[in-house]
Coordinates of C-alpha atoms in Angstrom, one line a residue:
N1 CA 106.4 15.5 -46.9
E2 CA 108.1 12.6 -48.8
P3 CA 106.2 9.9 -50.6
R4 CA 105.5 6.8 -48.4
S5 CA 104.9 3.3 -49.8
A6 CA 103.9 0.0 -48.4
S7 CA 102.9 -3.4 -49.7
V8 CA 100.0 -5.2 -48.0
I9 CA 98.2 -8.5 -48.7
S10 CA 94.7 -8.7 -47.2
L11 CA 93.6 -12.1 -46.0
T12 CA 89.9 -11.0 -46.4
E13 CA 88.0 -8.5 -48.4
C14 CA 88.6 -5.0 -46.8
R15 CA 88.2 -1.3 -47.4
L16 CA 91.0 1.1 -47.3
L17 CA 91.1 4.9 -46.4
S18 CA 93.7 7.2 -47.7
L19 CA 94.2 10.5 -45.7
E20 CA 96.1 13.5 -46.7
R21 CA 98.5 14.7 -44.1
G22 CA 96.5 17.8 -43.1
D23 CA 93.3 15.6 -42.7
L24 CA 95.1 13.3 -40.4
E25 CA 96.5 16.2 -38.3
R26 CA 93.0 17.7 -37.9
I27 CA 91.6 14.3 -36.8
L28 CA 94.5 13.9 -34.2
R29 CA 93.8 17.4 -32.9
R30 CA 90.2 16.8 -32.5
Y31 CA 90.4 13.3 -31.2
S32 CA 93.5 13.3 -28.8
S33 CA 92.8 9.7 -27.7
I34 CA 93.5 8.4 -31.2
A35 CA 97.0 10.4 -31.2
F36 CA 97.8 8.8 -27.8
S37 CA 96.9 5.4 -29.0
M38 CA 99.2 5.9 -32.0
M39 CA 102.0 7.1 -29.9
R40 CA 101.8 4.0 -27.7
I41 CA 101.8 1.7 -30.7
L42 CA 104.7 3.6 -32.3
S43 CA 106.7 3.6 -29.0
R44 CA 106.2 -0.1 -28.5
R45 CA 107.3 -0.8 -32.1
L46 CA 110.5 1.4 -31.7
R47 CA 111.4 -0.5 -28.5
T48 CA 111.0 -3.8 -30.2
T49 CA 113.0 -2.6 -33.2
M50 CA 115.8 -1.1 -31.0
A51 CA 116.0 -4.4 -28.9
A52 CA 116.4 -6.7 -32.0

């Protein structure tokens, strides 16, 4: 529950969505395929980071 920050520059016009933690948790419980996709991506990024 600590603030997160990121800087992003869009190459094209885009729309952003901000989710509260509880809302994201409800989505992930309802749509487990999204949760599994996120876990795969995070796992891949962690392996890449640890290998560097």
